[in-house]
Short mmCIF file of N, CA and C in Angstrom, two decimals:
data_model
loop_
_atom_site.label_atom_id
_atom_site.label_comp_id
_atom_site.label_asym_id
_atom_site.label_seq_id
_atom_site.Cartn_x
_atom_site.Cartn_y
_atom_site.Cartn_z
N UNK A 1280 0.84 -1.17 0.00
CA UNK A 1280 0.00 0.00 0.00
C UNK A 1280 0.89 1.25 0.00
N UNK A 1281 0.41 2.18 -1.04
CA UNK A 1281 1.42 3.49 -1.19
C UNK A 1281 0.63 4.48 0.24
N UNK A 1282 2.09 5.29 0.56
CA UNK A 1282 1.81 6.19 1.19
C UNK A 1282 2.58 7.37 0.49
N UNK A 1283 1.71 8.40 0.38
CA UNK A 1283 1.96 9.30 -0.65
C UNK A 1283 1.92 11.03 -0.08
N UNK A 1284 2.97 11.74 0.28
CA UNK A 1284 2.39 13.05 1.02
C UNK A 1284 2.22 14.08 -0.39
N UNK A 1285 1.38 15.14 -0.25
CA UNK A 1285 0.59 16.34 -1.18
C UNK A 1285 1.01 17.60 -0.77
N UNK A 1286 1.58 18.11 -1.13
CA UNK A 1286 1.88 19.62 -1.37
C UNK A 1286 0.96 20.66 -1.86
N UNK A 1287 0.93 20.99 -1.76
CA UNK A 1287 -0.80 22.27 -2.44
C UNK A 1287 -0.10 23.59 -1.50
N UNK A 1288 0.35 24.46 -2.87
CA UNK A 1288 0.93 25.98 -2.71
C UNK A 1288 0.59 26.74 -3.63
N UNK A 1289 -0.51 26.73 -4.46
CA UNK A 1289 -0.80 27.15 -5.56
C UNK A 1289 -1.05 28.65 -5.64
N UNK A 1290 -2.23 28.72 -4.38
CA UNK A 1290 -2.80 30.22 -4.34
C UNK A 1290 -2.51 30.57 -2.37
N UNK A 1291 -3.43 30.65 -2.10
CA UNK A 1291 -3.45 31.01 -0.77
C UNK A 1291 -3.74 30.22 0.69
N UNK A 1292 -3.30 28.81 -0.17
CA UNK A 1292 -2.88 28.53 0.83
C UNK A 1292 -2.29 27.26 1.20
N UNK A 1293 -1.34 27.18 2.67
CA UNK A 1293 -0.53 25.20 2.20
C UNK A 1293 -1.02 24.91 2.58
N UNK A 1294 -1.01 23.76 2.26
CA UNK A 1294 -1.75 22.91 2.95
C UNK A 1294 -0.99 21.19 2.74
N UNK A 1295 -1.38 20.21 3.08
CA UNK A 1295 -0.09 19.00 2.98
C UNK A 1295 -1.21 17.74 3.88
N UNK A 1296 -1.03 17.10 2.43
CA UNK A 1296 -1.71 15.69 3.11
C UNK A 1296 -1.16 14.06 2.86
N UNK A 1297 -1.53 13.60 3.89
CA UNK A 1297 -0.70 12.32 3.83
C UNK A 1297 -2.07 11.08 3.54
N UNK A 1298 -2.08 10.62 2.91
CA UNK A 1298 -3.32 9.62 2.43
C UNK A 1298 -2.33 7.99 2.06
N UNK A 1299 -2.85 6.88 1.94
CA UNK A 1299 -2.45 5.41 2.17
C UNK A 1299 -3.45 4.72 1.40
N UNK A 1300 -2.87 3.96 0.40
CA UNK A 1300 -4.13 2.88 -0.21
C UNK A 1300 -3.47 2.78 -1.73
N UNK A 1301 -4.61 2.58 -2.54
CA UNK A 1301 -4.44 1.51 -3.98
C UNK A 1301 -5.06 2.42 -4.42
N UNK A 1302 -5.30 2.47 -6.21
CA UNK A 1302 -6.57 3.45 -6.49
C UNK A 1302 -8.00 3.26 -6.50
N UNK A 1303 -8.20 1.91 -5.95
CA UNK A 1303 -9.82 1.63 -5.55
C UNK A 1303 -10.23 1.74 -4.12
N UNK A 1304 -9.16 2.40 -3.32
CA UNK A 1304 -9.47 2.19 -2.14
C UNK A 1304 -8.27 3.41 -1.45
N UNK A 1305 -8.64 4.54 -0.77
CA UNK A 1305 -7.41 5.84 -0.40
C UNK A 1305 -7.90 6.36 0.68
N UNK A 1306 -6.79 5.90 2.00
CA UNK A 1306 -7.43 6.93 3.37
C UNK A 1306 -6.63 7.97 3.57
N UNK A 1307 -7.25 9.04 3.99
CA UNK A 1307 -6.46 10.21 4.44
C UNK A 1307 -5.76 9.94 6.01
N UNK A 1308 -4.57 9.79 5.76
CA UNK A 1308 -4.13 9.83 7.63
C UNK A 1308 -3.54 10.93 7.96
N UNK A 1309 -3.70 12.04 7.25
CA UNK A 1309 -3.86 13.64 7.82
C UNK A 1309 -3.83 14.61 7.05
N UNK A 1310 -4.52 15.78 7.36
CA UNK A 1310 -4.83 16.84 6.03
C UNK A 1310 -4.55 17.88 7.12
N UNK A 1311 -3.62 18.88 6.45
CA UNK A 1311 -3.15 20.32 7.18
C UNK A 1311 -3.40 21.18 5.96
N UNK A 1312 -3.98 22.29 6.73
CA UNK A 1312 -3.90 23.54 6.04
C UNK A 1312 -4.01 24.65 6.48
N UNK A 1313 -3.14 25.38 6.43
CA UNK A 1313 -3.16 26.99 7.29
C UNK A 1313 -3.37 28.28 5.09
N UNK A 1314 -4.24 28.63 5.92
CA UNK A 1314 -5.34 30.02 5.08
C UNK A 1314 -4.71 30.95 5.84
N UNK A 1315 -4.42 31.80 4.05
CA UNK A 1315 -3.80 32.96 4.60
C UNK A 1315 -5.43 34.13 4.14
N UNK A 1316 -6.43 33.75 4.33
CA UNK A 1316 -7.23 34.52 3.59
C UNK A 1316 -7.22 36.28 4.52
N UNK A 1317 -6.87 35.81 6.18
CA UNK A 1317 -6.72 37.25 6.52
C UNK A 1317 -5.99 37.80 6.47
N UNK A 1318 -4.95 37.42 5.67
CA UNK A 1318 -3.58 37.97 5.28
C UNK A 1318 -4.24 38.85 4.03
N UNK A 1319 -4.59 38.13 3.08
CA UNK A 1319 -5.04 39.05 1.81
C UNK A 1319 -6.54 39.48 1.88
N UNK A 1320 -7.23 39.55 2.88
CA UNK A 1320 -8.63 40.25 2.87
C UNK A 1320 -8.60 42.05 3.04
N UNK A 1321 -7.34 42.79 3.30
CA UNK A 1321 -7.09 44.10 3.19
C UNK A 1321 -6.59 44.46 1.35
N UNK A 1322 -6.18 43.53 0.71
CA UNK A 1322 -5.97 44.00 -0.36
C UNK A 1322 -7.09 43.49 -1.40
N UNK A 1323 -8.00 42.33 -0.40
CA UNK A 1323 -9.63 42.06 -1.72
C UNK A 1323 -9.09 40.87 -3.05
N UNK A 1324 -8.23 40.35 -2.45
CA UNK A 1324 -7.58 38.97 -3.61
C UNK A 1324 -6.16 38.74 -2.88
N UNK A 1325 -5.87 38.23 -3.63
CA UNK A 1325 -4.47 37.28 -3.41
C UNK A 1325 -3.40 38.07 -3.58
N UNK A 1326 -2.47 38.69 -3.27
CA UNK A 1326 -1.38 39.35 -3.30
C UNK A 1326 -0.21 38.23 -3.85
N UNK A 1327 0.22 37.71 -5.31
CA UNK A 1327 1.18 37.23 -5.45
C UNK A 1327 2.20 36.93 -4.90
N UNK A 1328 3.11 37.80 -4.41
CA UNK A 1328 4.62 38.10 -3.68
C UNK A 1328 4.36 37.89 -2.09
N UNK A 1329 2.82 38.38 -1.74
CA UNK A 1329 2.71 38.10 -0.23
C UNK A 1329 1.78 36.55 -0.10
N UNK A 1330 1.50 36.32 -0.77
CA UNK A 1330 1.49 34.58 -0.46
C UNK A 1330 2.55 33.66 -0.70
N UNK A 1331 3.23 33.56 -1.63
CA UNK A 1331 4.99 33.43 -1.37
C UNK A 1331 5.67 33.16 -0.15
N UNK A 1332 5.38 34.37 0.25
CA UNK A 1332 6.16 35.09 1.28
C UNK A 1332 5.58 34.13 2.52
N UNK A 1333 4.18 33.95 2.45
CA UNK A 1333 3.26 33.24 3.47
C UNK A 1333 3.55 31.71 3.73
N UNK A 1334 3.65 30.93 2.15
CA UNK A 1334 3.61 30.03 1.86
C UNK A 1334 5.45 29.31 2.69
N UNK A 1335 6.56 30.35 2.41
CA UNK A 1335 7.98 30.17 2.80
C UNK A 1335 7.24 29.84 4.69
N UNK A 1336 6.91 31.03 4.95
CA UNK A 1336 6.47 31.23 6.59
C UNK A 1336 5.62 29.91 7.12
N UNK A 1337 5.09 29.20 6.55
CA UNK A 1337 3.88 28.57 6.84
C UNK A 1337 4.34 27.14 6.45
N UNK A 1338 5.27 26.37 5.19
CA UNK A 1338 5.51 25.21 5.24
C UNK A 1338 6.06 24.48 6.13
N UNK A 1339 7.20 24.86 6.82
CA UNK A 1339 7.58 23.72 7.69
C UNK A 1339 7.05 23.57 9.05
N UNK A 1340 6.29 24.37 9.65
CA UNK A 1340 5.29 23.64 10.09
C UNK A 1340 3.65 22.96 9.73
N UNK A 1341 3.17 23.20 8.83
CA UNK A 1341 2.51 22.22 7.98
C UNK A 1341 2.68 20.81 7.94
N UNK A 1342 4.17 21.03 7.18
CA UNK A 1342 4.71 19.59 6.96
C UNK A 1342 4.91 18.89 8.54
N UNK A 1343 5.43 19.91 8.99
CA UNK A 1343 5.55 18.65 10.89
C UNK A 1343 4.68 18.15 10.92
N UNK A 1344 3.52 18.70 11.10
CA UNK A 1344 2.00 18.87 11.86
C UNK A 1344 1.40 17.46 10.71
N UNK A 1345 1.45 17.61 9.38
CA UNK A 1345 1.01 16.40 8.44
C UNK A 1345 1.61 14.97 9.00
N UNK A 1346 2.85 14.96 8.96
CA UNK A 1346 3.82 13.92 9.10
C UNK A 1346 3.62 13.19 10.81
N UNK A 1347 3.38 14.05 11.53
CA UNK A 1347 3.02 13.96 13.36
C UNK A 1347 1.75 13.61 12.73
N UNK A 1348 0.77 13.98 12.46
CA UNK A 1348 -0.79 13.60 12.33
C UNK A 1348 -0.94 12.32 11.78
N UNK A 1349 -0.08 12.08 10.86
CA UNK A 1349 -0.08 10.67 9.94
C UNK A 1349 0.54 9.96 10.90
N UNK A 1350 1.37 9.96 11.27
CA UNK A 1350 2.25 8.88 12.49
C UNK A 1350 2.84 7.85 10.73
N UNK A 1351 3.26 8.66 10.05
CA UNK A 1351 4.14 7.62 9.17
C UNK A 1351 5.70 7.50 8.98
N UNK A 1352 6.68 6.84 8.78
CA UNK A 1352 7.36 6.80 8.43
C UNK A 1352 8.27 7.03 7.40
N UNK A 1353 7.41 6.25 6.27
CA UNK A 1353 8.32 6.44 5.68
C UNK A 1353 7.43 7.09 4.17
N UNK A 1354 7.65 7.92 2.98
CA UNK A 1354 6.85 8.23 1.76
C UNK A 1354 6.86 7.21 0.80
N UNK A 1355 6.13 6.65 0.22
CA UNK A 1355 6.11 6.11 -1.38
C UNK A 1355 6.61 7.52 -2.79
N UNK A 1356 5.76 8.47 -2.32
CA UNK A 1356 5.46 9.54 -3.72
C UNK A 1356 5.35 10.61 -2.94
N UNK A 1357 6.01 11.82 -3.45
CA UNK A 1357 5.29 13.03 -3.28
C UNK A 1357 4.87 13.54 -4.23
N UNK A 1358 3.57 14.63 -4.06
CA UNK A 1358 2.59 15.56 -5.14
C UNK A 1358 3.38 16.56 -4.81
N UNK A 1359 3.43 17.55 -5.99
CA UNK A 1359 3.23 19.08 -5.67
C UNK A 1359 2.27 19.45 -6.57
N UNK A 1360 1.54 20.70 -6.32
CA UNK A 1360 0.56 21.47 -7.04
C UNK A 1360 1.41 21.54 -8.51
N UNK A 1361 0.90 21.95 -9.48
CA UNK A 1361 1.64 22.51 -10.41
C UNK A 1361 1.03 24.05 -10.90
N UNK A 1362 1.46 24.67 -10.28
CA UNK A 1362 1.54 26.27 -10.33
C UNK A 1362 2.75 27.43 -10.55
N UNK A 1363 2.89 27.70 -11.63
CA UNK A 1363 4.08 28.82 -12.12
C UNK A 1363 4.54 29.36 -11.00
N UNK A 1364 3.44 30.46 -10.25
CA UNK A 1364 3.95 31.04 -8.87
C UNK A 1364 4.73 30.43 -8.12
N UNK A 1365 4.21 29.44 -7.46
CA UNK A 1365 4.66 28.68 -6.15
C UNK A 1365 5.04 27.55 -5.98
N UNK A 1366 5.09 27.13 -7.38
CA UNK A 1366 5.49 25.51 -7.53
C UNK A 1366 7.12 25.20 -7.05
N UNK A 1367 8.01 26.36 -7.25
CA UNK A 1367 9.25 26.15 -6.85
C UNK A 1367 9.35 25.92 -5.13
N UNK A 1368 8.28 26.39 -4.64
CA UNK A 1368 7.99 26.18 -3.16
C UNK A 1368 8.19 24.74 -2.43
N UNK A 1369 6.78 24.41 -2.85
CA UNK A 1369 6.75 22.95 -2.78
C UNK A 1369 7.54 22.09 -3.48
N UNK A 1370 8.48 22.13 -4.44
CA UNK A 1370 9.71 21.21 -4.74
C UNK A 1370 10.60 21.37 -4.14
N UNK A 1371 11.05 22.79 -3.74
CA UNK A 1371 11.96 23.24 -2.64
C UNK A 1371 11.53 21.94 -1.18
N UNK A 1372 10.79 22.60 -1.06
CA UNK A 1372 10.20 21.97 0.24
C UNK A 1372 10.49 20.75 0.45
N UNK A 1373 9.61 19.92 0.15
CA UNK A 1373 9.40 18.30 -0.36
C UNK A 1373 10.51 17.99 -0.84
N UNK A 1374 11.86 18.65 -1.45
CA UNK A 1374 13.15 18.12 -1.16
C UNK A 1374 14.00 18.45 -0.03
N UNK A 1375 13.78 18.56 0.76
CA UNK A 1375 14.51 18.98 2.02
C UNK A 1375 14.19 18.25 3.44
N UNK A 1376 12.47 18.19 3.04
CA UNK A 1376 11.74 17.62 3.82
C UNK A 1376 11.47 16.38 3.89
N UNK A 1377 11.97 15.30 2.63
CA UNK A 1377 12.14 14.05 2.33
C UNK A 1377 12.43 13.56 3.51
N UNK A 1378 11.57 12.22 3.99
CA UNK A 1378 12.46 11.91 4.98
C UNK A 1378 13.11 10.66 3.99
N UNK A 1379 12.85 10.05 2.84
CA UNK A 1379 13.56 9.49 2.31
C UNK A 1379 13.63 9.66 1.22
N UNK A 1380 15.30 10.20 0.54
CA UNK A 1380 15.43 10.65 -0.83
C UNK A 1380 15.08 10.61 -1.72
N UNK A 1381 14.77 8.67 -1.70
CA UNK A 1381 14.60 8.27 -3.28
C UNK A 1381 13.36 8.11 -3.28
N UNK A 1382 12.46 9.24 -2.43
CA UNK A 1382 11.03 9.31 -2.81
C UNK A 1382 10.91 9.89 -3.84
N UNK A 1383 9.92 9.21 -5.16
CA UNK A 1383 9.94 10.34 -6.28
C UNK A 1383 9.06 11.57 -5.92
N UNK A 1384 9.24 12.41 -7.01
CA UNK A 1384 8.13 13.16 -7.05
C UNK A 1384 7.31 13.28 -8.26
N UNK A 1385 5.86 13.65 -8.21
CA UNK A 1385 5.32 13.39 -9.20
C UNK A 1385 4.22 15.22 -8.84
N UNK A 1386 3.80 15.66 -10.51
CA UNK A 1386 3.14 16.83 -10.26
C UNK A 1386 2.11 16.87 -10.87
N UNK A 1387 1.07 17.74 -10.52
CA UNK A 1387 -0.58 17.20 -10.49
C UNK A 1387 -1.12 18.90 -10.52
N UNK A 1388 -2.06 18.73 -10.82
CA UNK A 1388 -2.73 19.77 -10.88
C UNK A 1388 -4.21 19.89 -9.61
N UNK A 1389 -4.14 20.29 -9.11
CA UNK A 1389 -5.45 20.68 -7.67
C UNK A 1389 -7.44 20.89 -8.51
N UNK A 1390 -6.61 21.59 -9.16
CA UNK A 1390 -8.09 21.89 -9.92
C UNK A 1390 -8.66 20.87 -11.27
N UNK A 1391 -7.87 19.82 -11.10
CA UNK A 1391 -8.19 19.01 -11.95
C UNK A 1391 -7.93 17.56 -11.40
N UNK A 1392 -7.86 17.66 -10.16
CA UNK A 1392 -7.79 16.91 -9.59
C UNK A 1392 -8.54 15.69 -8.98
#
């Protein structure tokens, strides 16, 4: 059974989930997400450069908080969003954060998801 963690940095907000199973059968063993929506509710949308900025501030604890919630060990796969903006985020990330290297990575789209 794959265990697979998710990256999602697209727009406003991370978020990081750890899910386990086959493709007829997928449990979530933890979903994090910190919203920056009161961060950008003074400017009325998404501030490019200041969700970035949010997204740097806000991943590595995400990722603890996913990885502690899942109680897993070890990854099969990681997702990242695939988004121009912020996609360098979550590859950044999810390589650093590997707890094992020769996890691949694989990239997906959220809204088509």
């Amino acid at each position: 059974m794959a265990t697979i963690l998710a990256i999602e940095t697209s727009c406003d907000e991370t978020a990081i989930a750890v899910v386990q199973g086959a493709p007829d059968r997928v449990r979530v063993l933890s979903n994090v997400i910190s919203s920056q929506i009161p961060v950008h509710a003074e400017w009325g949308g998404v501030v490019p450069h200041i969700a970035s900025r949010e997204h740097a501030a806000n991943i590595e604890h995400v990722f603890q908080q996913a990885i502690r919630d899942a109680g897993v060990a070890f990854l099969k796969t990681l997702m990242l969003s695939q988004s121009p903006t912020v996609l360098a985020l979550g590859q950044h990330s999810s390589s650093a954060s590997r707890s094992q290297k020769r996890s691949p990575q694989k990239r997906g789209c959220h809204s088509s998801a």
